[in-house]
Backbone as CSV, one residue per row, in Angstrom:
resi,resn,N_x,N_y,N_z,CA_x,CA_y,CA_z,C_x,C_y,C_z
1,MET,0.850,-1.265,0.002,-0.049,0.005,-0.071,0.854,1.214,0.028
2,SER,0.457,2.262,-0.502,1.109,3.562,-0.554,0.151,4.674,0.004
3,LEU,-0.126,5.654,-0.809,-0.847,6.831,-0.316,-2.239,6.368,0.096
4,LEU,-2.705,6.841,1.278,-4.075,6.637,1.791,-4.598,7.915,2.273
5,ILE,-5.672,8.250,1.743,-6.535,9.530,2.102,-7.145,9.181,3.526
6,THR,-6.895,9.836,4.612,-7.364,9.483,5.841,-8.895,9.876,6.026
7,ASP,-9.401,9.272,7.140,-10.866,9.562,7.267,-11.026,11.030,7.603
8,ALA,-10.082,11.637,8.339,-10.101,13.077,8.570,-10.046,13.875,7.272
9,GLY,-9.204,13.415,6.325,-9.131,14.095,5.046,-10.351,13.910,4.160
10,ILE,-11.079,12.794,4.239,-12.407,12.592,3.606,-13.423,13.461,4.266
11,ALA,-13.403,13.417,5.638,-14.311,14.378,6.285,-14.180,15.826,5.906
12,ALA,-12.921,16.241,5.822,-12.597,17.686,5.416,-13.301,17.920,4.014
13,SER,-12.970,16.907,3.135,-13.594,17.048,1.738,-15.077,17.253,1.787
14,ILE,-15.732,16.430,2.599,-17.212,16.402,2.716,-17.633,17.712,3.224
15,GLU,-16.947,18.098,4.219,-17.288,19.451,4.898,-17.096,20.613,3.942
16,ALA,-15.913,20.558,3.186,-15.701,21.699,2.248,-16.735,21.747,1.026
17,GLU,-17.204,20.454,0.736,-18.204,20.426,-0.358,-19.519,20.995,0.267
18,ALA,-19.974,20.677,1.433,-21.180,21.095,2.054,-21.190,22.613,2.281
19,LEU,-19.958,23.175,2.659,-19.868,24.506,2.789,-19.528,25.455,1.564
20,GLY,-19.238,24.743,0.476,-18.972,25.330,-0.892,-17.736,26.147,-0.789
21,ILE,-16.662,25.397,-0.145,-15.342,25.998,-0.044,-14.298,24.920,-0.524
22,ASN,-13.109,25.450,-0.678,-11.995,24.529,-0.901,-11.072,24.507,0.299
23,TYR,-10.544,23.339,0.591,-9.479,23.250,1.481,-8.173,23.076,0.747
24,LYS,-7.073,23.590,1.278,-5.778,23.559,0.483,-4.806,22.792,1.269
25,ILE,-3.986,21.898,0.443,-2.917,21.176,0.994,-1.750,22.311,1.136
26,THR,-1.243,22.511,2.222,-0.265,23.556,2.469,1.023,23.242,3.012
27,HIS,1.168,22.008,3.539,2.444,21.548,4.245,2.539,20.051,3.922
28,ILE,3.807,19.750,3.879,4.355,18.277,3.833,5.123,17.926,5.014
29,GLY,4.817,16.800,5.618,5.628,16.335,6.715,6.301,15.028,6.379
30,ILE,7.478,14.865,6.894,8.276,13.640,6.705,8.623,13.054,8.118
31,GLY,8.408,11.648,8.236,8.734,11.031,9.466,9.574,9.887,9.206
32,LEU,10.011,9.118,10.286,11.097,8.213,10.372,10.496,6.817,10.310
33,ASP,9.199,6.586,10.610,8.594,5.200,10.770,8.095,4.733,9.532
34,GLY,8.299,3.349,9.329,7.735,2.726,8.037,6.676,1.833,8.516
35,TYR,5.529,1.873,7.910,4.332,0.983,8.426,3.310,1.024,7.314
36,VAL,2.262,0.313,7.365,1.075,0.435,6.581,0.107,1.320,7.151
37,PRO,-0.130,2.527,6.420,-1.071,3.559,6.964,-2.452,3.073,7.234
38,THR,-3.124,3.745,8.106,-4.412,3.501,8.402,-5.338,4.595,8.268
39,LEU,-6.637,4.407,8.109,-7.655,5.387,7.752,-7.774,6.378,9.035
40,GLU,-7.488,5.844,10.144,-7.776,6.477,11.416,-6.746,7.423,11.755
41,GLN,-5.444,7.577,11.089,-4.307,8.270,11.373,-4.698,9.700,11.359
42,THR,-4.249,10.500,12.284,-4.405,11.904,12.398,-3.101,12.748,12.441
43,GLN,-1.952,11.934,12.517,-0.581,12.402,12.447,0.361,11.435,11.984
44,LEU,1.418,11.807,11.661,2.571,10.768,11.366,2.999,10.332,12.682
45,LYS,3.549,9.066,12.536,3.986,8.360,13.702,5.187,8.878,14.399
46,ASN,6.142,9.398,13.513,7.443,9.823,13.987,8.028,10.930,13.220
47,GLU,7.148,12.122,13.114,7.461,13.241,12.331,8.813,14.026,12.746
48,VAL,9.582,14.266,11.777,10.853,14.955,11.990,10.900,16.303,11.326
49,ALA,10.124,16.573,10.328,10.304,17.790,9.458,8.863,18.067,8.885
50,ARG,8.517,19.377,8.940,7.252,19.705,8.222,7.566,21.019,7.532
51,GLU,7.209,21.149,6.296,7.568,22.443,5.634,6.374,22.894,4.821
52,ALA,6.185,24.183,4.606,5.131,24.741,3.756,5.546,24.456,2.331
53,LEU,4.527,24.385,1.571,4.870,24.149,-0.010,5.513,25.421,-0.597
54,SER,6.508,25.125,-1.381,7.239,26.156,-1.980,6.775,26.371,-3.335
55,ARG,5.971,25.469,-3.953,5.449,25.663,-5.301,4.298,24.564,-5.437
56,GLY,3.380,24.974,-6.281,2.147,24.089,-6.421,1.584,24.354,-7.795
57,SER,0.863,23.473,-8.237,0.193,23.545,-9.528,-0.981,22.449,-9.609
58,VAL,-1.988,22.756,-10.439,-3.037,21.758,-10.755,-2.924,21.547,-12.226
59,PRO,-2.050,20.532,-12.522,-1.854,20.227,-14.090,-3.129,19.926,-14.808
60,ALA,-4.148,19.222,-14.000,-5.415,18.681,-14.662,-6.278,18.578,-13.631
61,LEU,-7.580,18.351,-13.773,-8.624,18.284,-12.925,-8.215,16.869,-12.084
62,GLY,-8.240,16.996,-10.869,-7.969,15.836,-9.934,-6.539,15.582,-9.738
63,GLN,-5.583,16.368,-10.414,-4.178,16.083,-10.338,-3.559,17.269,-9.619
64,LEU,-2.763,16.968,-8.564,-2.066,18.028,-7.868,-0.561,17.735,-7.784
65,HIS,0.164,18.820,-8.168,1.698,18.767,-8.121,2.142,19.853,-7.118
66,PHE,2.972,19.510,-6.165,3.609,20.438,-5.293,4.953,20.100,-4.894
67,GLU,5.700,21.047,-4.365,7.079,20.965,-3.982,7.355,21.670,-2.664
68,ALA,8.238,21.047,-1.870,8.447,21.461,-0.587,10.127,21.447,-0.430
69,VAL,10.632,22.384,0.113,12.111,22.535,0.286,12.397,22.205,1.762
70,PHE,13.269,21.261,2.012,13.830,20.838,3.410,15.259,21.217,3.498
71,SER,15.512,21.984,4.498,16.934,22.454,4.690,17.306,22.408,5.997
72,GLY,18.576,22.861,6.378,19.043,22.964,7.689,19.650,21.810,8.270
73,ASN,19.834,21.633,9.577,20.693,20.482,10.093,19.977,19.224,10.237
74,THR,18.664,19.215,9.904,17.800,18.024,9.999,18.324,16.985,8.975
75,SER,18.485,15.712,9.556,18.962,14.688,8.720,17.850,13.541,8.757
76,PHE,17.444,12.920,7.772,16.535,11.856,7.836,16.439,10.865,6.732
77,ASP,16.066,9.689,7.060,15.639,8.612,6.091,14.110,8.565,6.252
78,GLY,13.532,9.260,5.364,12.037,9.439,5.485,11.303,8.241,5.106
79,LYS,10.479,7.621,5.931,9.638,6.424,5.545,8.164,6.700,5.648
80,GLU,7.817,7.878,5.937,6.335,8.350,6.001,6.221,9.701,5.593
81,ILE,5.242,10.019,4.815,5.119,11.293,4.246,3.664,11.739,4.443
82,GLY,3.406,12.904,5.067,2.068,13.340,5.313,1.677,14.528,4.583
83,TYR,0.470,14.675,4.108,-0.008,15.791,3.290,-0.913,16.564,4.147
84,PHE,-0.666,17.717,4.603,-1.485,18.486,5.648,-2.339,19.575,5.026
85,LEU,-3.603,19.718,5.441,-4.478,20.870,4.975,-4.087,22.018,5.771
86,GLU,-4.510,23.217,5.404,-4.151,24.540,5.920,-4.626,24.605,7.453
87,ASP,-5.548,23.809,7.865,-5.995,23.876,9.246,-5.139,22.798,10.113
88,GLY,-4.245,22.042,9.455,-3.317,21.108,10.201,-3.751,19.615,10.033
89,THR,-4.926,19.452,9.337,-5.633,18.171,9.245,-4.698,17.292,8.373
90,LEU,-4.367,16.096,8.826,-3.608,15.070,7.972,-4.569,14.676,6.892
91,PHE,-4.446,15.125,5.717,-5.242,14.754,4.599,-4.931,13.299,4.114
92,ALA,-3.684,13.125,3.988,-3.338,11.776,3.379,-1.847,11.402,3.912
93,VAL,-1.614,10.193,3.862,-0.287,9.557,4.370,0.331,8.627,3.354
94,ASP,1.456,8.575,3.133,2.208,7.513,2.384,3.355,6.922,3.239
95,SER,3.161,5.659,3.411,4.271,4.984,3.944,4.260,3.565,3.399
96,ARG,5.371,2.938,3.138,5.392,1.718,2.542,6.113,0.548,3.209
97,ASP,5.778,0.503,4.528,6.343,-0.567,5.328,7.730,-0.637,5.497
98,GLY,8.495,0.443,5.608,9.924,0.601,5.782,10.751,0.957,4.629
99,GLU,10.043,1.105,3.365,10.762,1.703,2.306,11.058,3.179,2.371
100,ILE,12.351,3.613,2.172,12.815,5.094,2.196,12.199,5.802,1.065
101,LEU,11.318,6.809,1.415,10.697,7.684,0.425,11.380,9.010,0.237
102,SER,12.154,9.415,1.185,12.836,10.676,1.066,14.128,10.544,1.966
103,LEU,15.296,11.110,1.362,16.483,11.075,2.061,17.023,12.414,2.061
104,LYS,17.563,12.792,3.379,18.159,14.132,3.622,19.320,14.042,4.586
105,ARG,20.410,14.572,4.277,21.555,14.654,5.257,21.632,16.128,5.792
106,SER,22.370,16.050,6.950,22.530,17.360,7.625,23.217,18.483,6.735
107,ASN,22.664,19.659,6.868,23.277,20.749,6.199,23.251,20.693,4.699
108,THR,22.163,19.992,4.244,21.895,19.959,2.844,20.493,20.556,2.582
109,ILE,20.206,20.894,1.290,18.826,21.376,1.024,18.330,20.373,-0.141
110,ILE,17.202,19.919,0.158,16.516,19.108,-0.871,15.232,19.672,-1.205
111,THR,14.691,19.504,-2.471,13.467,19.945,-2.944,12.645,18.657,-3.218
112,GLU,11.597,18.310,-2.571,10.822,17.166,-2.880,9.694,17.547,-3.592
113,ALA,9.481,16.853,-4.712,8.276,17.007,-5.722,7.304,15.930,-5.298
114,PHE,5.960,16.236,-5.258,4.971,15.257,-5.022,3.916,15.345,-6.019
115,GLU,3.250,14.273,-6.389,2.096,14.270,-7.277,0.995,13.442,-6.657
116,LEU,-0.126,14.083,-6.548,-1.291,13.289,-6.188,-2.281,13.334,-7.297
117,ASN,-2.790,12.101,-7.635,-3.842,11.996,-8.551,-5.054,11.598,-7.895
118,LEU,-6.088,12.460,-7.808,-7.291,12.273,-7.108,-8.462,12.075,-8.032
119,ALA,-8.053,11.810,-9.398,-9.002,11.709,-10.408,-10.082,10.543,-10.242
120,GLY,-9.587,9.407,-9.589,-10.589,8.328,-9.293,-11.282,8.325,-8.227
121,SER,-11.221,9.534,-7.428,-11.819,9.721,-6.120,-13.027,10.737,-6.169
122,SER,-13.711,10.831,-5.129,-14.877,11.878,-5.027,-14.272,13.118,-4.494
123,ILE,-12.960,13.204,-4.169,-12.428,14.460,-3.586,-12.425,15.546,-4.585
124,LYS,-13.356,16.588,-4.489,-13.407,17.634,-5.395,-13.032,18.992,-4.813
125,ASN,-13.097,19.074,-3.436,-12.744,20.395,-2.782,-11.450,20.440,-2.076
126,ILE,-10.536,19.681,-2.412,-9.161,19.672,-1.962,-8.279,20.177,-3.022
127,THR,-7.534,21.198,-2.790,-6.662,21.809,-3.908,-5.314,22.014,-3.258
128,VAL,-4.297,22.282,-4.118,-2.894,22.664,-3.535,-2.751,24.119,-3.472
129,GLU,-2.156,24.616,-2.536,-1.931,26.040,-2.467,-1.005,26.434,-3.444
130,LEU,-1.383,27.307,-4.387,-0.475,27.661,-5.494,0.511,28.710,-5.039
131,MET,1.628,28.460,-5.037,2.681,29.361,-4.677,3.639,29.757,-5.745
132,GLY,3.943,30.916,-5.951,4.879,31.382,-7.058,4.187,31.067,-8.298
133,ALA,4.945,31.115,-9.423,4.444,31.186,-10.736,4.093,29.436,-11.023
134,PRO,2.960,29.214,-11.682,2.587,27.954,-12.151,3.668,27.445,-13.246
135,TYR,3.567,26.187,-13.614,4.314,25.584,-14.608,3.570,25.868,-15.862
136,ALA,4.218,26.361,-17.036,3.618,26.651,-18.224,3.074,25.487,-18.920
137,THR,1.945,25.701,-19.617,1.373,24.821,-20.636,0.943,25.654,-21.838
138,GLU,0.462,24.836,-22.812,0.038,25.623,-24.038,-1.242,26.532,-23.686
139,GLU,-1.939,26.381,-22.614,-3.126,27.116,-22.248,-2.690,28.180,-21.074
140,LEU,-1.514,27.997,-20.343,-1.353,28.575,-19.169,0.038,29.304,-19.227
141,ALA,0.124,30.550,-18.869,1.485,31.247,-18.774,2.065,30.825,-17.499
142,GLY,3.402,30.554,-17.503,4.178,30.204,-16.262,5.581,29.908,-16.605
143,ILE,6.152,29.103,-15.594,7.515,28.732,-15.795,7.718,27.475,-16.619
144,ALA,8.599,27.542,-17.611,8.842,26.352,-18.472,10.332,26.029,-18.653
145,LYS,10.630,24.707,-18.917,11.881,24.392,-19.247,12.128,24.513,-20.721
146,ILE,13.441,24.992,-21.039,13.848,25.181,-22.512,14.441,23.890,-23.003
147,THR,13.993,23.587,-24.163,14.495,22.176,-24.729,15.807,22.385,-25.374
148,THR,16.361,21.200,-25.574,17.677,21.100,-26.239,17.394,20.755,-27.687
149,ILE,18.519,20.955,-28.445,18.308,20.604,-29.944,17.969,19.276,-30.234
150,ASP,18.495,18.280,-29.347,18.171,16.830,-29.524,16.738,16.482,-29.213
151,LYS,16.127,17.344,-28.356,14.683,17.106,-28.062,13.707,17.723,-29.003
152,MET,14.196,18.669,-29.763,13.262,19.490,-30.653,12.422,18.719,-31.623
153,ASN,12.900,17.599,-32.062,12.189,16.662,-33.049,11.481,15.542,-32.327
154,SER,11.532,15.518,-31.003,10.937,14.340,-30.384,9.467,14.767,-30.101
155,ASP,8.747,13.854,-29.289,7.408,14.077,-28.842,7.452,14.706,-27.442
156,ASP,8.571,15.334,-26.967,8.632,15.853,-25.718,7.627,17.074,-25.567
157,ASP,6.699,16.974,-24.594,5.645,18.050,-24.429,6.072,18.885,-23.197
158,GLU,7.076,18.478,-22.437,7.616,19.034,-21.167,8.409,20.372,-21.341
159,THR,8.989,20.520,-22.459,9.875,21.559,-22.573,9.447,22.394,-23.814
160,ILE,9.975,23.688,-23.911,9.674,24.539,-25.009,10.924,24.973,-25.845
161,VAL,10.652,25.523,-26.989,11.786,26.072,-27.852,11.893,27.531,-27.536
């Protein structure tokens, strides 16, 4: 098992829909314990770092992309990742029974990128807090990667000329 939307995350989505509002995923937490997540979880089991999102986007309906920067003296072999709403609710948790999901050493800076695909769920009122400029698409102005000559004739839709 990997990502699991918690009971609290589902309840927040139902409440948001009833109130006609959106809740935002605003923070990522990383912890040291590896286990099989449960629906009843309200926190990570051994959280060592939590950071606000540094960038986010909604590439398509039900798809969330976001990044968080972890820096400083903290060192970890992250085996659990929590996705927190703006009110601190643990929306979802990812842990794979001991597999290392994120690795950071002391006095280093890492940027972790995360993708959530909620397209197969009924979660409609959970979004990612958009920080900074979004990634550019053919329909949306934003940040884009510039392509290389080798990729110009390929089917690469991720970069631009």
